[in-house]
Short mmCIF file of C-alpha atoms in Angstrom, two decimals:
data_model
loop_
_atom_site.label_atom_id
_atom_site.label_comp_id
_atom_site.label_asym_id
_atom_site.label_seq_id
_atom_site.Cartn_x
_atom_site.Cartn_y
_atom_site.Cartn_z
CA MET L 181 157.89 107.94 10.33
CA ASP L 182 154.59 106.15 9.72
CA TYR L 183 156.01 102.98 11.25
CA PHE L 184 157.00 104.69 14.51
CA LEU L 185 153.62 106.44 14.74
CA VAL L 186 151.88 103.10 14.29
CA VAL L 187 154.04 101.57 17.03
CA LEU L 188 153.19 104.44 19.40
CA LEU L 189 149.49 104.06 18.71
CA GLN L 190 149.72 100.30 19.21
CA ILE L 191 151.45 100.91 22.54
CA ALA L 192 148.63 103.25 23.60
CA GLY L 193 146.07 100.60 22.71
CA ALA L 194 147.96 97.85 24.55
CA VAL L 195 148.37 100.01 27.65
CA GLY L 196 144.64 100.77 27.63
CA ASN L 197 143.72 97.09 27.30
CA LEU L 198 146.07 96.05 30.12
CA ALA L 199 144.75 98.77 32.39
CA LEU L 200 141.18 97.79 31.56
CA ILE L 201 141.60 94.12 32.49
CA SER L 202 143.46 95.07 35.70
CA VAL L 203 141.37 97.84 37.25
CA GLY L 204 138.67 95.55 38.66
CA LEU L 205 141.26 93.33 40.31
CA ALA L 206 143.05 96.43 41.59
CA VAL L 207 139.93 97.31 43.59
CA ILE L 208 139.26 93.81 44.94
CA PHE L 209 142.85 92.71 45.53
CA GLY L 210 144.60 96.06 45.89
CA MET L 211 142.08 97.60 48.29
CA MET L 212 140.36 94.63 49.92
CA ARG L 213 143.28 92.16 49.92
CA VAL L 214 141.05 89.46 48.45
CA ILE L 215 142.89 87.14 46.04
CA ASN L 216 140.16 86.82 43.45
CA LEU L 217 141.17 84.01 41.09
CA ALA L 218 137.69 84.28 39.51
CA HIS L 219 138.60 87.71 38.13
CA GLY L 220 139.03 86.29 34.62
CA GLU L 221 135.63 84.63 34.82
CA PHE L 222 134.04 87.94 35.85
CA ILE L 223 135.54 89.40 32.66
CA MET L 224 134.17 86.45 30.70
CA LEU L 225 130.65 86.90 32.10
CA GLY L 226 130.74 90.59 31.26
CA GLY L 227 131.58 89.64 27.69
CA PHE L 228 128.70 87.17 27.48
CA ALA L 229 126.30 89.70 29.00
CA ALA L 230 127.24 92.26 26.34
CA ILE L 231 127.01 89.78 23.47
CA PHE L 232 123.65 88.33 24.46
CA SER L 233 122.26 91.82 25.05
CA VAL L 234 123.30 92.89 21.56
CA GLN L 235 121.79 89.73 20.09
CA ALA L 236 118.55 90.59 21.90
CA GLY L 237 118.45 93.95 20.16
CA VAL L 238 120.06 96.21 22.76
CA ASN L 239 122.29 99.03 21.52
CA ILE L 240 125.91 97.85 21.58
CA TRP L 241 127.19 100.81 23.63
CA LEU L 242 124.43 100.33 26.19
CA ALA L 243 125.23 96.63 26.36
CA MET L 244 128.98 97.15 26.84
CA LEU L 245 128.96 100.20 29.11
CA PHE L 246 125.95 99.47 31.33
CA ILE L 247 124.48 95.98 31.07
CA ALA L 248 127.81 94.11 31.23
CA PRO L 249 129.17 95.88 34.34
CA LEU L 250 125.78 95.92 36.07
CA SER L 251 125.27 92.18 35.53
CA VAL L 252 128.66 91.27 36.98
CA ALA L 253 128.28 93.79 39.82
CA ILE L 254 125.09 92.02 40.88
CA LEU L 255 126.95 88.71 40.79
CA GLY L 256 129.67 90.33 42.88
CA VAL L 257 127.14 91.32 45.55
CA VAL L 258 125.89 87.71 45.71
CA VAL L 259 129.43 86.29 45.91
CA GLU L 260 130.43 88.79 48.59
CA ARG L 261 127.34 88.07 50.68
CA LEU L 262 127.50 84.29 50.43
CA VAL L 263 131.25 83.58 50.31
CA MET L 264 133.78 86.37 50.71
CA ARG L 265 132.20 88.06 53.73
CA ARG L 266 133.25 85.14 55.90
CA LEU L 267 136.84 85.11 54.65
CA TYR L 268 138.14 88.68 55.00
CA GLY L 269 141.60 88.77 56.49
CA ARG L 270 142.32 85.19 55.37
CA MET L 271 144.02 85.63 52.01
CA VAL L 272 144.74 81.96 51.38
CA ASP L 273 141.11 81.10 52.05
CA THR L 274 139.90 83.80 49.66
CA MET L 275 142.25 82.37 47.03
CA LEU L 276 140.89 78.84 47.46
CA ALA L 277 137.27 79.99 47.53
CA SER L 278 137.68 82.14 44.42
CA TRP L 279 139.49 79.30 42.64
CA GLY L 280 136.50 77.07 43.31
CA LEU L 281 134.19 79.84 42.09
CA SER L 282 136.31 80.16 38.95
CA LEU L 283 135.92 76.45 38.15
CA LEU L 284 132.19 76.64 38.87
CA LEU L 285 131.67 79.63 36.56
CA ILE L 286 133.69 78.00 33.76
CA GLY L 287 131.63 74.82 34.10
CA LEU L 288 128.31 76.67 34.11
CA ALA L 289 129.30 78.86 31.17
CA THR L 290 130.41 75.83 29.17
CA THR L 291 127.16 74.01 29.97
CA PHE L 292 124.84 76.87 29.06
CA PHE L 293 126.78 78.69 26.33
CA GLY L 294 128.90 75.93 24.81
CA ASN L 295 132.66 75.68 24.44
CA ARG L 296 132.94 77.97 21.44
CA VAL L 297 133.97 81.52 20.72
CA VAL L 298 131.16 84.03 20.23
CA GLY L 299 131.57 87.70 19.48
CA ILE L 300 130.15 90.93 18.17
CA ALA L 301 131.42 93.36 15.57
CA ALA L 302 133.31 96.42 16.75
CA PRO L 303 131.05 99.50 16.74
CA VAL L 304 133.64 101.62 14.90
CA GLY L 305 135.78 100.86 11.88
CA SER L 306 139.43 101.40 11.05
CA PHE L 307 141.66 104.16 9.72
CA ARG L 308 144.87 104.27 7.75
CA ILE L 309 148.27 105.79 8.40
CA GLY L 310 150.32 105.44 5.24
CA ASP L 311 150.42 101.74 4.38
CA TYR L 312 149.13 100.68 7.79
CA SER L 313 145.52 100.06 8.81
CA LEU L 314 144.59 100.44 12.49
CA GLY L 315 141.38 99.62 14.31
CA ALA L 316 139.77 102.80 15.68
CA TYR L 317 138.06 100.82 18.43
CA ASP L 318 141.35 100.32 20.31
CA PHE L 319 141.64 104.07 20.75
CA VAL L 320 138.02 104.38 21.79
CA LEU L 321 138.88 101.86 24.51
CA ALA L 322 141.91 103.92 25.53
CA GLY L 323 139.66 106.96 25.91
CA ILE L 324 137.17 105.02 28.04
CA VAL L 325 140.01 103.75 30.22
CA LEU L 326 141.23 107.31 30.79
CA VAL L 327 137.73 108.30 31.91
CA VAL L 328 137.47 105.30 34.24
CA PHE L 329 140.84 105.97 35.86
CA ALA L 330 140.27 109.72 36.15
CA GLY L 331 136.86 109.08 37.71
CA GLY L 332 138.27 106.50 40.11
CA TYR L 333 141.08 108.83 41.14
CA ALA L 334 138.63 111.68 41.75
CA VAL L 335 136.30 109.51 43.81
CA LEU L 336 139.04 108.08 46.03
CA ARG L 337 140.86 111.37 46.43
CA PHE L 338 138.18 114.03 46.69
CA THR L 339 134.89 112.46 47.84
CA ARG L 340 133.57 111.37 51.20
CA ALA L 341 132.70 107.94 49.80
CA GLY L 342 136.29 107.42 48.69
CA LEU L 343 137.61 108.51 52.08
CA ILE L 344 135.25 106.09 53.84
CA ALA L 345 136.27 103.23 51.54
CA ARG L 346 140.00 103.81 52.07
CA ALA L 347 139.60 104.24 55.81
CA THR L 348 137.54 101.06 56.15
CA MET L 349 140.04 98.97 54.19
CA GLN L 350 142.94 100.30 56.26
CA ASN L 351 141.35 99.97 59.71
CA ARG L 352 137.99 98.27 59.90
CA GLU L 353 137.66 98.53 63.68
CA MET L 354 138.41 102.24 63.76
CA ALA L 355 135.94 102.90 60.95
CA SER L 356 133.28 100.94 62.80
CA SER L 357 133.87 102.97 65.97
CA LEU L 358 133.20 106.15 63.94
CA GLY L 359 129.75 104.91 62.91
CA ILE L 360 130.66 103.43 59.53
CA GLU L 361 129.18 100.03 58.67
CA PRO L 362 132.17 98.05 57.33
CA SER L 363 130.08 95.20 55.92
CA ARG L 364 128.20 97.61 53.66
CA VAL L 365 131.42 99.30 52.52
CA TYR L 366 132.99 95.93 51.73
CA ALA L 367 129.93 94.81 49.78
CA ILE L 368 129.81 98.01 47.72
CA THR L 369 133.56 97.92 47.06
CA PHE L 370 133.45 94.29 45.96
CA ALA L 371 130.49 95.07 43.69
CA ILE L 372 132.35 98.00 42.11
CA GLY L 373 135.44 95.87 41.50
CA SER L 374 133.28 93.14 39.98
CA GLY L 375 131.44 95.68 37.84
CA LEU L 376 134.73 97.04 36.50
CA SER L 377 135.71 93.48 35.55
CA GLY L 378 132.38 93.10 33.76
CA LEU L 379 132.99 96.40 31.98
CA ALA L 380 136.34 95.06 30.77
CA GLY L 381 134.67 91.92 29.45
CA GLY L 382 131.97 93.86 27.64
CA LEU L 383 134.43 96.25 26.02
CA LEU L 384 136.85 93.50 25.01
CA ALA L 385 134.17 91.28 23.48
CA PRO L 386 134.41 92.88 20.00
CA ILE L 387 138.21 92.47 20.01
CA SER L 388 138.84 89.00 21.37
CA GLY L 389 135.46 87.28 21.32
CA VAL L 390 134.21 85.42 24.37
CA LEU L 391 134.89 81.83 25.42
CA PRO L 392 134.14 80.16 28.79
CA THR L 393 137.85 79.55 29.40
CA MET L 394 139.06 82.98 28.26
CA GLY L 395 139.65 84.22 31.82
CA VAL L 396 142.90 82.27 32.08
CA ALA L 397 144.42 84.57 29.47
CA TYR L 398 143.66 87.66 31.56
CA VAL L 399 144.01 86.80 35.23
CA ALA L 400 147.80 86.31 35.26
CA LYS L 401 148.48 89.62 33.48
CA ALA L 402 146.04 91.41 35.77
CA PHE L 403 147.72 90.10 38.93
CA ILE L 404 151.19 90.95 37.59
CA THR L 405 150.05 94.48 36.77
CA VAL L 406 148.35 95.12 40.11
CA ILE L 407 151.21 93.71 42.18
CA THR L 408 153.79 95.70 40.22
CA GLY L 409 151.73 98.86 40.73
CA GLY L 410 151.83 98.56 44.50
CA ALA L 411 149.45 99.76 47.18
CA SER L 412 147.85 102.68 45.31
CA VAL L 413 144.90 101.31 43.38
CA ILE L 414 144.51 103.90 40.62
CA THR L 415 147.98 105.45 40.35
CA GLY L 416 149.80 102.13 40.70
CA THR L 417 147.68 100.30 38.16
CA ALA L 418 147.97 103.16 35.67
CA LEU L 419 151.77 103.35 35.99
CA SER L 420 152.37 99.61 35.86
CA SER L 421 149.99 99.23 32.89
CA THR L 422 151.91 101.93 31.05
CA LEU L 423 155.31 100.37 31.75
CA LEU L 424 154.39 96.73 31.21
CA GLY L 425 152.09 97.41 28.27
CA SER L 426 154.81 99.40 26.51
CA ILE L 427 157.40 96.69 27.10
CA ASN L 428 155.04 93.98 25.93
CA THR L 429 154.09 95.82 22.73
CA VAL L 430 157.63 96.80 21.74
CA SER L 431 158.89 93.26 22.42
CA THR L 432 156.04 91.82 20.35
CA PHE L 433 156.89 94.10 17.43
CA VAL L 434 160.57 93.18 17.59
CA THR L 435 160.08 89.44 18.20
CA THR L 436 156.84 87.46 18.57
CA PRO L 437 153.72 87.71 20.81
CA VAL L 438 154.97 84.82 22.95
CA LEU L 439 158.30 86.49 23.59
CA GLY L 440 156.44 89.73 24.20
CA ASP L 441 154.58 88.08 27.08
CA VAL L 442 157.86 86.67 28.37
CA ALA L 443 159.35 90.18 28.30
CA LEU L 444 156.37 91.48 30.28
CA LEU L 445 156.90 88.83 32.96
CA LEU L 446 160.64 89.46 33.14
CA ALA L 447 160.08 93.20 33.41
CA ALA L 448 157.58 92.71 36.25
CA THR L 449 160.05 90.42 38.03
CA ILE L 450 162.82 93.02 37.74
CA PHE L 451 160.54 95.83 38.95
CA LEU L 452 159.47 93.81 41.99
CA ARG L 453 163.08 92.87 42.71
CA LEU L 454 164.09 96.53 42.70
CA LEU L 455 160.82 97.79 44.26
CA PRO L 456 159.46 94.99 46.50
CA THR L 457 156.46 97.08 47.59
CA GLY L 458 155.60 98.04 44.02
CA ILE L 459 155.97 101.30 42.16
CA THR L 460 153.67 103.30 44.41
CA GLY L 461 154.94 101.63 47.57
CA ARG L 462 158.38 103.16 46.98
CA ILE L 463 157.98 106.17 44.70
CA PHE L 464 154.41 107.53 44.79
CA LYS L 465 153.50 106.95 48.43
CA GLY L 466 150.08 108.16 49.51
CA ALA L 467 148.60 108.29 46.01
CA PRO L 468 145.08 106.80 45.75
#
């Protein structure tokens, strides 16, 4: 019984982590149709921002929950203003531009921070279930992810700002004719997506540490999760994270972590074969 409870808790933690690394990309790619290959580097910079803030004496929760996302959101505003604003509607160009940005950020981070892993201690300890010891921080992360997704769903579904954002992404010209300034909406949306990526980096720093090249480990899983989820940013990402995270964790327990990642990729391929428009494109149409 203890073993199965541990597996269930590990699945919950894995689902939360996958959702966390994907939600920022879900906003930028899912809503804005910008192929942001620098998503992993935004996560990396959020991690560095949290670590250096803690080393400077800032409270760890303040560093992870506020400084990390705010720092990357500011970077997102700069990137949107200088680069992405000129490329909307040209997905291949956004991919190439963000790839170049990714290489630039990796190079700058390596130059200034060094090619080594740095980290911070988790702010909470562990607990035991029978003979098994589990890190409590994973479940704190799962709780934060639930709050983030519930808040995002509420904003997109029930607020005027969410309605404006969805309308602008769906029909920019129509939104402009109604007095909405699309450039401002795009800038704010890109900043929010970037900030969510920074939040992921800050929260994951105590688990994985931070390295200039760490983004490569996250960007592929994030894209797979968002694409599998379909058009609905919040609902799709939540559902695909739950499905793929569960498959990945169970496969890892039964086999090895490498085969667990292979199982995740195969599952995503099967889902997209059966549901070409993603889970929410076929089953949960109209969900935000």
